[in-house]
Amino acid sequence: MELRTLRYFVAVAEELHFGRAAARLHMSQPPLSRAIKQLEADVGAVLLHRSAAGVTLTPAGAALLDGARTLLDQADRVRMRVAAAAGAAAITVGILSDSSDRGAPRLAAAYRRRHPDVEVRIRETDLTDPTCGLRAGLVDVALTRGPFDETGLTVHELRADPVGAVLRADDPLARRDRLELADLADRRWFQFPDGTDPIWQSYWNGGEPREGPVVRAVQECLQAVLWNGTVGMTPLGHAPPEELAVVPLIDMAPSRVVAAWNEGDANPLIRSFVQLATAAYRG
């Protein structure tokens, strides 16, 4: 049994759907189906029941899933120990400037425990690059927020946060317990510089063209609200300075906390990072 084939099997077993597993593996469905059939021939047992209702594991498949996960985890650990011995065990993580997120400290602690010999390099970026240097090749994995252009990237959602409008505390709308985007239609909103991902800009402008001051960082956004009465946006749970207020927006899509990396990058340090981040951000 090849490790690659075991990874294919684990994807199908976890998704219980060949199409979703193929998308997760960034391959087409026919070669994935052939690989699973060959694996079944190699082990001499049917691993998956296929029907119009979907895919289910056989008892043999359930047994193999448990063993395959263990083997793949061991293989990743061996690769990382070899890399550490060669002085090459390092990962560069891009982080969107949002240091107050409660998931980040849990993730850092979990990663240190799992990989004490790995050097973790952090690159913090401002709001003008939601991929945190990923497209420029400056980081291995980005811990950031969506939405943004995902072309050529693999993006895994860690959490979805409701958002609210940041207003001056003396703004009449700040006394509301909730707002709709229409309540802010005549206001000035913050803008990002030219060249910023348009999907990212559109989200933080509530899906509409807006006018307002250009900002690059969270503090610049908050200062624009304080000095100019500009509408800012923030995930709920981020406490603003006392001069400002955050009012939930009930018709704004949640802000997705995501891990993103380049498609096809099989670095086991990235895979482990994403696994640990999934637990840390939902814990």
PDB file of C-alpha atoms in Angstrom:
ATOM      1  CA  MET A   1       0.000   0.000   0.000  1.00  0.00           C
ATOM      2  CA  GLU A   2       1.420   3.360  -1.034  1.00  0.00           C
ATOM      3  CA  LEU A   3       1.082   6.349   1.251  1.00  0.00           C
ATOM      4  CA  ARG A   4      -0.428   8.371  -1.582  1.00  0.00           C
ATOM      5  CA  THR A   5      -3.174   5.771  -2.068  1.00  0.00           C
ATOM      6  CA  LEU A   6      -3.848   5.730   1.661  1.00  0.00           C
ATOM      7  CA  ARG A   7      -4.276   9.504   1.566  1.00  0.00           C
ATOM      8  CA  TYR A   8      -6.791   9.055  -1.247  1.00  0.00           C
ATOM      9  CA  PHE A   9      -8.687   6.479   0.789  1.00  0.00           C
ATOM     10  CA  VAL A  10      -8.749   8.647   3.930  1.00  0.00           C
ATOM     11  CA  ALA A  11     -10.155  11.561   1.922  1.00  0.00           C
ATOM     12  CA  VAL A  12     -12.980   9.423   0.515  1.00  0.00           C
ATOM     13  CA  ALA A  13     -13.665   7.822   3.896  1.00  0.00           C
ATOM     14  CA  GLU A  14     -13.889  11.197   5.623  1.00  0.00           C
ATOM     15  CA  GLU A  15     -15.958  12.900   2.921  1.00  0.00           C
ATOM     16  CA  LEU A  16     -18.084   9.807   2.125  1.00  0.00           C
ATOM     17  CA  HIS A  17     -18.343  11.214  -1.372  1.00  0.00           C
ATOM     18  CA  PHE A  18     -15.987  10.670  -4.308  1.00  0.00           C
ATOM     19  CA  GLY A  19     -16.666  14.060  -5.852  1.00  0.00           C
ATOM     20  CA  ARG A  20     -15.935  15.991  -2.669  1.00  0.00           C
ATOM     21  CA  ALA A  21     -12.871  13.858  -1.977  1.00  0.00           C
ATOM     22  CA  ALA A  22     -11.554  14.497  -5.493  1.00  0.00           C
ATOM     23  CA  ALA A  23     -12.031  18.244  -5.029  1.00  0.00           C
ATOM     24  CA  ARG A  24     -10.251  18.084  -1.662  1.00  0.00           C
ATOM     25  CA  LEU A  25      -7.342  16.229  -3.286  1.00  0.00           C
ATOM     26  CA  HIS A  26      -7.312  18.543  -6.318  1.00  0.00           C
ATOM     27  CA  MET A  27      -7.704  15.716  -8.799  1.00  0.00           C
ATOM     28  CA  SER A  28     -10.412  14.386 -11.078  1.00  0.00           C
ATOM     29  CA  GLN A  29     -12.785  11.661  -9.919  1.00  0.00           C
ATOM     30  CA  PRO A  30     -11.944   8.795 -12.366  1.00  0.00           C
ATOM     31  CA  PRO A  31      -8.303   8.298 -11.250  1.00  0.00           C
ATOM     32  CA  LEU A  32      -9.425   8.531  -7.623  1.00  0.00           C
ATOM     33  CA  SER A  33     -11.998   5.769  -8.192  1.00  0.00           C
ATOM     34  CA  ARG A  34      -9.377   3.620  -9.932  1.00  0.00           C
ATOM     35  CA  ALA A  35      -6.934   4.088  -7.069  1.00  0.00           C
ATOM     36  CA  ILE A  36      -9.527   2.997  -4.493  1.00  0.00           C
ATOM     37  CA  LYS A  37     -10.451  -0.078  -6.544  1.00  0.00           C
ATOM     38  CA  GLN A  38      -6.765  -1.003  -6.802  1.00  0.00           C
ATOM     39  CA  LEU A  39      -6.400  -0.547  -3.046  1.00  0.00           C
ATOM     40  CA  GLU A  40      -9.340  -2.884  -2.475  1.00  0.00           C
ATOM     41  CA  ALA A  41      -7.686  -5.449  -4.764  1.00  0.00           C
ATOM     42  CA  ASP A  42      -4.401  -5.081  -2.870  1.00  0.00           C
ATOM     43  CA  VAL A  43      -5.966  -5.669   0.564  1.00  0.00           C
ATOM     44  CA  GLY A  44      -8.413  -8.297  -0.714  1.00  0.00           C
ATOM     45  CA  ALA A  45     -11.487  -6.679   0.777  1.00  0.00           C
ATOM     46  CA  VAL A  46     -14.281  -4.285  -0.130  1.00  0.00           C
ATOM     47  CA  LEU A  47     -13.613  -1.046   1.732  1.00  0.00           C
ATOM     48  CA  LEU A  48     -16.502   1.124   0.582  1.00  0.00           C
ATOM     49  CA  HIS A  49     -20.127   0.496  -0.293  1.00  0.00           C
ATOM     50  CA  ARG A  50     -21.134   2.679  -3.232  1.00  0.00           C
ATOM     51  CA  SER A  51     -24.800   3.437  -3.902  1.00  0.00           C
ATOM     52  CA  ALA A  52     -27.050   6.165  -5.255  1.00  0.00           C
ATOM     53  CA  ALA A  53     -27.429   7.392  -1.669  1.00  0.00           C
ATOM     54  CA  GLY A  54     -23.698   7.884  -1.280  1.00  0.00           C
ATOM     55  CA  VAL A  55     -20.685   6.085   0.139  1.00  0.00           C
ATOM     56  CA  THR A  56     -20.426   4.144   3.389  1.00  0.00           C
ATOM     57  CA  LEU A  57     -17.534   2.333   5.024  1.00  0.00           C
ATOM     58  CA  THR A  58     -17.522  -1.434   5.336  1.00  0.00           C
ATOM     59  CA  PRO A  59     -16.143  -2.983   8.556  1.00  0.00           C
ATOM     60  CA  ALA A  60     -12.896  -3.589   6.648  1.00  0.00           C
ATOM     61  CA  GLY A  61     -12.881   0.030   5.511  1.00  0.00           C
ATOM     62  CA  ALA A  62     -13.397   1.303   9.065  1.00  0.00           C
ATOM     63  CA  ALA A  63     -10.472  -0.817  10.240  1.00  0.00           C
ATOM     64  CA  LEU A  64      -8.252   0.457   7.450  1.00  0.00           C
ATOM     65  CA  LEU A  65      -9.243   4.084   8.094  1.00  0.00           C
ATOM     66  CA  ASP A  66      -8.001   3.902  11.661  1.00  0.00           C
ATOM     67  CA  GLY A  67      -4.740   2.267  10.609  1.00  0.00           C
ATOM     68  CA  ALA A  68      -4.248   4.559   7.610  1.00  0.00           C
ATOM     69  CA  ARG A  69      -4.541   7.677   9.746  1.00  0.00           C
ATOM     70  CA  THR A  70      -1.938   6.291  12.123  1.00  0.00           C
ATOM     71  CA  LEU A  71       0.449   5.361   9.291  1.00  0.00           C
ATOM     72  CA  LEU A  72       0.098   8.733   7.597  1.00  0.00           C
ATOM     73  CA  ASP A  73       0.661  10.571  10.870  1.00  0.00           C
ATOM     74  CA  GLN A  74       3.773   8.486  11.538  1.00  0.00           C
ATOM     75  CA  ALA A  75       5.071   9.144   8.023  1.00  0.00           C
ATOM     76  CA  ASP A  76       4.608  12.881   8.503  1.00  0.00           C
ATOM     77  CA  ARG A  77       6.429  12.759  11.823  1.00  0.00           C
ATOM     78  CA  VAL A  78       9.345  10.880  10.250  1.00  0.00           C
ATOM     79  CA  ARG A  79       9.608  13.483   7.484  1.00  0.00           C
ATOM     80  CA  MET A  80       9.629  16.266  10.055  1.00  0.00           C
ATOM     81  CA  ARG A  81      12.265  14.566  12.224  1.00  0.00           C
ATOM     82  CA  VAL A  82      14.474  14.133   9.163  1.00  0.00           C
ATOM     83  CA  ALA A  83      13.961  17.775   8.256  1.00  0.00           C
ATOM     84  CA  ALA A  84      14.817  18.818  11.816  1.00  0.00           C
ATOM     85  CA  ALA A  85      17.980  16.719  11.771  1.00  0.00           C
ATOM     86  CA  ALA A  86      18.948  18.398   8.520  1.00  0.00           C
ATOM     87  CA  GLY A  87      18.316  21.812  10.035  1.00  0.00           C
ATOM     88  CA  ALA A  88      15.438  22.502   7.670  1.00  0.00           C
ATOM     89  CA  ALA A  89      12.377  22.153   9.909  1.00  0.00           C
ATOM     90  CA  ALA A  90      10.756  25.560   9.651  1.00  0.00           C
ATOM     91  CA  ILE A  91       7.427  27.014   8.614  1.00  0.00           C
ATOM     92  CA  THR A  92       6.522  30.621   7.860  1.00  0.00           C
ATOM     93  CA  VAL A  93       3.018  31.638   8.898  1.00  0.00           C
ATOM     94  CA  GLY A  94       1.339  34.739   7.566  1.00  0.00           C
ATOM     95  CA  ILE A  95      -1.073  36.368   9.999  1.00  0.00           C
ATOM     96  CA  LEU A  96      -3.531  39.125   9.228  1.00  0.00           C
ATOM     97  CA  SER A  97      -3.071  41.966  11.667  1.00  0.00           C
ATOM     98  CA  ASP A  98      -5.657  40.837  14.223  1.00  0.00           C
ATOM     99  CA  SER A  99      -3.708  39.787  17.286  1.00  0.00           C
ATOM    100  CA  SER A 100      -6.751  39.771  19.584  1.00  0.00           C
ATOM    101  CA  ASP A 101      -8.180  36.535  18.154  1.00  0.00           C
ATOM    102  CA  ARG A 102      -8.579  34.006  20.949  1.00  0.00           C
ATOM    103  CA  GLY A 103      -7.770  31.056  18.686  1.00  0.00           C
ATOM    104  CA  ALA A 104      -4.205  32.154  17.929  1.00  0.00           C
ATOM    105  CA  PRO A 105      -2.703  31.553  21.417  1.00  0.00           C
ATOM    106  CA  ARG A 106      -4.306  28.101  21.587  1.00  0.00           C
ATOM    107  CA  LEU A 107      -2.919  27.239  18.158  1.00  0.00           C
ATOM    108  CA  ALA A 108       0.573  28.456  19.071  1.00  0.00           C
ATOM    109  CA  ALA A 109       0.596  26.340  22.242  1.00  0.00           C
ATOM    110  CA  ALA A 110      -0.667  23.239  20.430  1.00  0.00           C
ATOM    111  CA  TYR A 111       1.883  23.633  17.631  1.00  0.00           C
ATOM    112  CA  ARG A 112       4.759  24.009  20.101  1.00  0.00           C
ATOM    113  CA  ARG A 113       3.689  20.818  21.857  1.00  0.00           C
ATOM    114  CA  ARG A 114       3.369  18.852  18.606  1.00  0.00           C
ATOM    115  CA  HIS A 115       6.502  20.234  16.935  1.00  0.00           C
ATOM    116  CA  PRO A 116       8.978  21.433  19.579  1.00  0.00           C
ATOM    117  CA  ASP A 117      11.898  21.283  17.113  1.00  0.00           C
ATOM    118  CA  VAL A 118      10.218  23.298  14.354  1.00  0.00           C
ATOM    119  CA  GLU A 119      11.057  26.962  13.931  1.00  0.00           C
ATOM    120  CA  VAL A 120       7.872  28.954  13.358  1.00  0.00           C
ATOM    121  CA  ARG A 121       8.405  32.285  11.618  1.00  0.00           C
ATOM    122  CA  ILE A 122       5.576  34.810  11.771  1.00  0.00           C
ATOM    123  CA  ARG A 123       4.906  37.460   9.130  1.00  0.00           C
ATOM    124  CA  GLU A 124       2.147  39.898  10.047  1.00  0.00           C
ATOM    125  CA  THR A 125       0.505  41.832   7.221  1.00  0.00           C
ATOM    126  CA  ASP A 126      -1.908  44.733   7.037  1.00  0.00           C
ATOM    127  CA  LEU A 127      -5.433  44.748   5.597  1.00  0.00           C
ATOM    128  CA  THR A 128      -4.288  45.280   2.012  1.00  0.00           C
ATOM    129  CA  ASP A 129      -3.225  41.630   1.534  1.00  0.00           C
ATOM    130  CA  PRO A 130      -5.701  39.055   2.865  1.00  0.00           C
ATOM    131  CA  THR A 131      -3.398  36.198   1.758  1.00  0.00           C
ATOM    132  CA  CYS A 132      -0.642  37.556   4.042  1.00  0.00           C
ATOM    133  CA  GLY A 133       2.138  37.171   1.462  1.00  0.00           C
ATOM    134  CA  LEU A 134       1.070  33.716   0.275  1.00  0.00           C
ATOM    135  CA  ARG A 135       0.822  34.652  -3.402  1.00  0.00           C
ATOM    136  CA  ALA A 136       4.196  36.386  -3.274  1.00  0.00           C
ATOM    137  CA  GLY A 137       5.821  33.253  -1.856  1.00  0.00           C
ATOM    138  CA  LEU A 138       6.654  34.970   1.425  1.00  0.00           C
ATOM    139  CA  VAL A 139       4.796  32.490   3.658  1.00  0.00           C
ATOM    140  CA  ASP A 140       3.947  28.779   3.654  1.00  0.00           C
ATOM    141  CA  VAL A 141       0.478  29.115   5.148  1.00  0.00           C
ATOM    142  CA  ALA A 142      -1.769  32.061   5.963  1.00  0.00           C
ATOM    143  CA  LEU A 143      -3.992  32.431   9.004  1.00  0.00           C
ATOM    144  CA  THR A 144      -6.414  35.047   7.798  1.00  0.00           C
ATOM    145  CA  ARG A 145      -9.984  35.991   6.960  1.00  0.00           C
ATOM    146  CA  GLY A 146     -12.028  35.585   3.797  1.00  0.00           C
ATOM    147  CA  PRO A 147     -13.409  36.182   1.337  1.00  0.00           C
ATOM    148  CA  PHE A 148     -10.687  36.761  -1.259  1.00  0.00           C
ATOM    149  CA  ASP A 149      -9.643  35.408  -4.646  1.00  0.00           C
ATOM    150  CA  GLU A 150      -8.882  31.724  -3.996  1.00  0.00           C
ATOM    151  CA  THR A 151      -7.393  30.934  -7.415  1.00  0.00           C
ATOM    152  CA  GLY A 152      -4.448  28.552  -6.992  1.00  0.00           C
ATOM    153  CA  LEU A 153      -5.000  28.264  -3.247  1.00  0.00           C
ATOM    154  CA  THR A 154      -6.505  25.731  -0.886  1.00  0.00           C
ATOM    155  CA  VAL A 155      -8.679  27.428   1.738  1.00  0.00           C
ATOM    156  CA  HIS A 156      -9.964  25.706   4.885  1.00  0.00           C
ATOM    157  CA  GLU A 157     -12.553  27.430   7.065  1.00  0.00           C
ATOM    158  CA  LEU A 158     -11.776  27.444  10.784  1.00  0.00           C
ATOM    159  CA  ARG A 159     -14.633  29.555  12.119  1.00  0.00           C
ATOM    160  CA  ALA A 160     -17.286  32.036  10.988  1.00  0.00           C
ATOM    161  CA  ASP A 161     -17.771  35.234  13.026  1.00  0.00           C
ATOM    162  CA  PRO A 162     -20.790  37.576  12.895  1.00  0.00           C
ATOM    163  CA  VAL A 163     -19.782  41.156  12.134  1.00  0.00           C
ATOM    164  CA  GLY A 164     -20.880  44.580  13.225  1.00  0.00           C
ATOM    165  CA  ALA A 165     -20.547  48.222  12.291  1.00  0.00           C
ATOM    166  CA  VAL A 166     -18.000  50.286  14.204  1.00  0.00           C
ATOM    167  CA  LEU A 167     -19.418  53.734  14.998  1.00  0.00           C
ATOM    168  CA  ARG A 168     -18.541  56.617  17.267  1.00  0.00           C
ATOM    169  CA  ALA A 169     -20.166  56.159  20.674  1.00  0.00           C
ATOM    170  CA  ASP A 170     -22.087  59.444  20.228  1.00  0.00           C
ATOM    171  CA  ASP A 171     -23.501  58.364  16.832  1.00  0.00           C
ATOM    172  CA  PRO A 172     -27.320  58.025  17.026  1.00  0.00           C
ATOM    173  CA  LEU A 173     -27.096  54.596  15.401  1.00  0.00           C
ATOM    174  CA  ALA A 174     -24.745  53.409  18.136  1.00  0.00           C
ATOM    175  CA  ARG A 175     -27.715  53.224  20.505  1.00  0.00           C
ATOM    176  CA  ARG A 176     -29.376  50.531  18.376  1.00  0.00           C
ATOM    177  CA  ASP A 177     -29.090  46.881  19.357  1.00  0.00           C
ATOM    178  CA  ARG A 178     -28.847  45.843  15.689  1.00  0.00           C
ATOM    179  CA  LEU A 179     -28.506  47.393  12.252  1.00  0.00           C
ATOM    180  CA  GLU A 180     -29.092  46.524   8.616  1.00  0.00           C
ATOM    181  CA  LEU A 181     -26.815  47.582   5.765  1.00  0.00           C
ATOM    182  CA  ALA A 182     -29.555  49.904   4.506  1.00  0.00           C
ATOM    183  CA  ASP A 183     -29.251  51.919   7.738  1.00  0.00           C
ATOM    184  CA  LEU A 184     -25.693  52.819   6.679  1.00  0.00           C
ATOM    185  CA  ALA A 185     -26.335  53.468   2.996  1.00  0.00           C
ATOM    186  CA  ASP A 186     -25.725  57.231   3.206  1.00  0.00           C
ATOM    187  CA  ARG A 187     -22.537  56.948   5.278  1.00  0.00           C
ATOM    188  CA  ARG A 188     -18.886  57.084   4.260  1.00  0.00           C
ATOM    189  CA  TRP A 189     -17.070  53.737   4.609  1.00  0.00           C
ATOM    190  CA  PHE A 190     -13.362  52.988   4.791  1.00  0.00           C
ATOM    191  CA  GLN A 191     -11.593  51.942   1.574  1.00  0.00           C
ATOM    192  CA  PHE A 192      -8.483  49.903   0.839  1.00  0.00           C
ATOM    193  CA  PRO A 193      -5.769  51.133  -1.564  1.00  0.00           C
ATOM    194  CA  ASP A 194      -6.017  50.547  -5.307  1.00  0.00           C
ATOM    195  CA  GLY A 195      -4.893  47.051  -6.234  1.00  0.00           C
ATOM    196  CA  THR A 196      -6.383  45.399  -3.147  1.00  0.00           C
ATOM    197  CA  ASP A 197      -8.293  42.183  -3.847  1.00  0.00           C
ATOM    198  CA  PRO A 198     -11.742  43.389  -5.054  1.00  0.00           C
ATOM    199  CA  ILE A 199     -13.565  40.448  -3.425  1.00  0.00           C
ATOM    200  CA  TRP A 200     -12.026  41.409  -0.090  1.00  0.00           C
ATOM    201  CA  GLN A 201     -12.857  45.104  -0.556  1.00  0.00           C
ATOM    202  CA  SER A 202     -16.443  44.353  -1.564  1.00  0.00           C
ATOM    203  CA  TYR A 203     -17.069  42.221   1.503  1.00  0.00           C
ATOM    204  CA  TRP A 204     -15.891  44.878   3.950  1.00  0.00           C
ATOM    205  CA  ASN A 205     -18.023  47.449   2.110  1.00  0.00           C
ATOM    206  CA  GLY A 206     -21.166  45.359   2.491  1.00  0.00           C
ATOM    207  CA  GLY A 207     -21.237  44.357  -1.163  1.00  0.00           C
ATOM    208  CA  GLU A 208     -21.824  47.896  -2.451  1.00  0.00           C
ATOM    209  CA  PRO A 209     -19.572  50.584  -3.971  1.00  0.00           C
ATOM    210  CA  ARG A 210     -18.698  53.070  -1.223  1.00  0.00           C
ATOM    211  CA  GLU A 211     -16.729  56.252  -0.749  1.00  0.00           C
ATOM    212  CA  GLY A 212     -14.492  57.149   2.152  1.00  0.00           C
ATOM    213  CA  PRO A 213     -10.919  57.415   3.454  1.00  0.00           C
ATOM    214  CA  VAL A 214      -8.258  54.891   2.444  1.00  0.00           C
ATOM    215  CA  VAL A 215      -6.870  52.751   5.279  1.00  0.00           C
ATOM    216  CA  ARG A 216      -4.311  49.978   5.493  1.00  0.00           C
ATOM    217  CA  ALA A 217      -4.511  48.757   9.079  1.00  0.00           C
ATOM    218  CA  VAL A 218      -7.060  48.083  11.815  1.00  0.00           C
ATOM    219  CA  GLN A 219      -5.947  51.098  13.852  1.00  0.00           C
ATOM    220  CA  GLU A 220      -6.249  53.369  10.803  1.00  0.00           C
ATOM    221  CA  CYS A 221      -9.793  52.145  10.316  1.00  0.00           C
ATOM    222  CA  LEU A 222     -10.693  52.837  13.961  1.00  0.00           C
ATOM    223  CA  GLN A 223      -9.111  56.290  13.784  1.00  0.00           C
ATOM    224  CA  ALA A 224     -11.125  57.073  10.630  1.00  0.00           C
ATOM    225  CA  VAL A 225     -14.278  56.268  12.592  1.00  0.00           C
ATOM    226  CA  LEU A 226     -13.164  58.359  15.560  1.00  0.00           C
ATOM    227  CA  TRP A 227     -12.031  61.433  13.610  1.00  0.00           C
ATOM    228  CA  ASN A 228     -14.345  61.414  10.619  1.00  0.00           C
ATOM    229  CA  GLY A 229     -17.404  59.396  11.600  1.00  0.00           C
ATOM    230  CA  THR A 230     -16.565  56.828   8.924  1.00  0.00           C
ATOM    231  CA  VAL A 231     -18.318  53.455   9.120  1.00  0.00           C
ATOM    232  CA  GLY A 232     -15.901  50.722  10.149  1.00  0.00           C
ATOM    233  CA  MET A 233     -16.457  46.976  10.263  1.00  0.00           C
ATOM    234  CA  THR A 234     -15.266  44.360  12.737  1.00  0.00           C
ATOM    235  CA  PRO A 235     -16.024  40.793  13.808  1.00  0.00           C
ATOM    236  CA  LEU A 236     -18.178  40.765  16.929  1.00  0.00           C
ATOM    237  CA  GLY A 237     -16.286  39.992  20.092  1.00  0.00           C
ATOM    238  CA  HIS A 238     -13.469  42.431  19.344  1.00  0.00           C
ATOM    239  CA  ALA A 239     -13.849  45.116  22.007  1.00  0.00           C
ATOM    240  CA  PRO A 240     -13.331  48.640  20.608  1.00  0.00           C
ATOM    241  CA  PRO A 241     -11.951  51.630  22.541  1.00  0.00           C
ATOM    242  CA  GLU A 242     -14.527  53.234  24.842  1.00  0.00           C
ATOM    243  CA  GLU A 243     -15.038  56.133  22.409  1.00  0.00           C
ATOM    244  CA  LEU A 244     -16.400  53.664  19.834  1.00  0.00           C
ATOM    245  CA  ALA A 245     -19.289  51.195  19.706  1.00  0.00           C
ATOM    246  CA  VAL A 246     -19.955  48.042  17.705  1.00  0.00           C
ATOM    247  CA  VAL A 247     -23.521  47.283  16.591  1.00  0.00           C
ATOM    248  CA  PRO A 248     -24.332  43.869  15.041  1.00  0.00           C
ATOM    249  CA  LEU A 249     -25.276  43.862  11.351  1.00  0.00           C
ATOM    250  CA  ILE A 250     -28.015  41.290  10.917  1.00  0.00           C
ATOM    251  CA  ASP A 251     -27.866  41.086   7.091  1.00  0.00           C
ATOM    252  CA  MET A 252     -24.093  40.918   6.698  1.00  0.00           C
ATOM    253  CA  ALA A 253     -22.532  37.515   5.958  1.00  0.00           C
ATOM    254  CA  PRO A 254     -20.183  36.249   8.694  1.00  0.00           C
ATOM    255  CA  SER A 255     -16.441  36.845   8.438  1.00  0.00           C
ATOM    256  CA  ARG A 256     -14.680  33.527   7.799  1.00  0.00           C
ATOM    257  CA  VAL A 257     -11.468  32.758   9.687  1.00  0.00           C
ATOM    258  CA  VAL A 258      -9.463  30.525   7.351  1.00  0.00           C
ATOM    259  CA  ALA A 259      -6.140  28.804   6.819  1.00  0.00           C
ATOM    260  CA  ALA A 260      -4.871  29.074   3.240  1.00  0.00           C
ATOM    261  CA  TRP A 261      -1.925  27.568   1.410  1.00  0.00           C
ATOM    262  CA  ASN A 262      -0.808  26.977  -2.166  1.00  0.00           C
ATOM    263  CA  GLU A 263      -2.563  24.178  -4.035  1.00  0.00           C
ATOM    264  CA  GLY A 264      -0.487  21.019  -4.237  1.00  0.00           C
ATOM    265  CA  ASP A 265       1.866  21.957  -1.386  1.00  0.00           C
ATOM    266  CA  ALA A 266       2.209  18.647   0.487  1.00  0.00           C
ATOM    267  CA  ASN A 267       4.449  20.015   3.259  1.00  0.00           C
ATOM    268  CA  PRO A 268       3.489  17.942   6.346  1.00  0.00           C
ATOM    269  CA  LEU A 269       4.136  20.955   8.571  1.00  0.00           C
ATOM    270  CA  ILE A 270       1.313  22.772   6.766  1.00  0.00           C
ATOM    271  CA  ARG A 271      -1.021  19.801   7.053  1.00  0.00           C
ATOM    272  CA  SER A 272      -0.320  19.556  10.783  1.00  0.00           C
ATOM    273  CA  PHE A 273      -0.809  23.315  11.160  1.00  0.00           C
ATOM    274  CA  VAL A 274      -4.251  23.122   9.581  1.00  0.00           C
ATOM    275  CA  GLN A 275      -5.287  20.143  11.697  1.00  0.00           C
ATOM    276  CA  LEU A 276      -4.235  21.889  14.909  1.00  0.00           C
ATOM    277  CA  ALA A 277      -5.806  25.181  13.803  1.00  0.00           C
ATOM    278  CA  THR A 278      -9.121  23.452  13.186  1.00  0.00           C
ATOM    279  CA  ALA A 279      -9.211  22.285  16.796  1.00  0.00           C
ATOM    280  CA  ALA A 280      -7.855  25.536  18.257  1.00  0.00           C
ATOM    281  CA  TYR A 281     -10.324  27.819  16.507  1.00  0.00           C
ATOM    282  CA  ARG A 282     -13.354  25.711  17.337  1.00  0.00           C
ATOM    283  CA  GLY A 283     -12.327  24.896  20.872  1.00  0.00           C
TER     284      GLY A 283
END
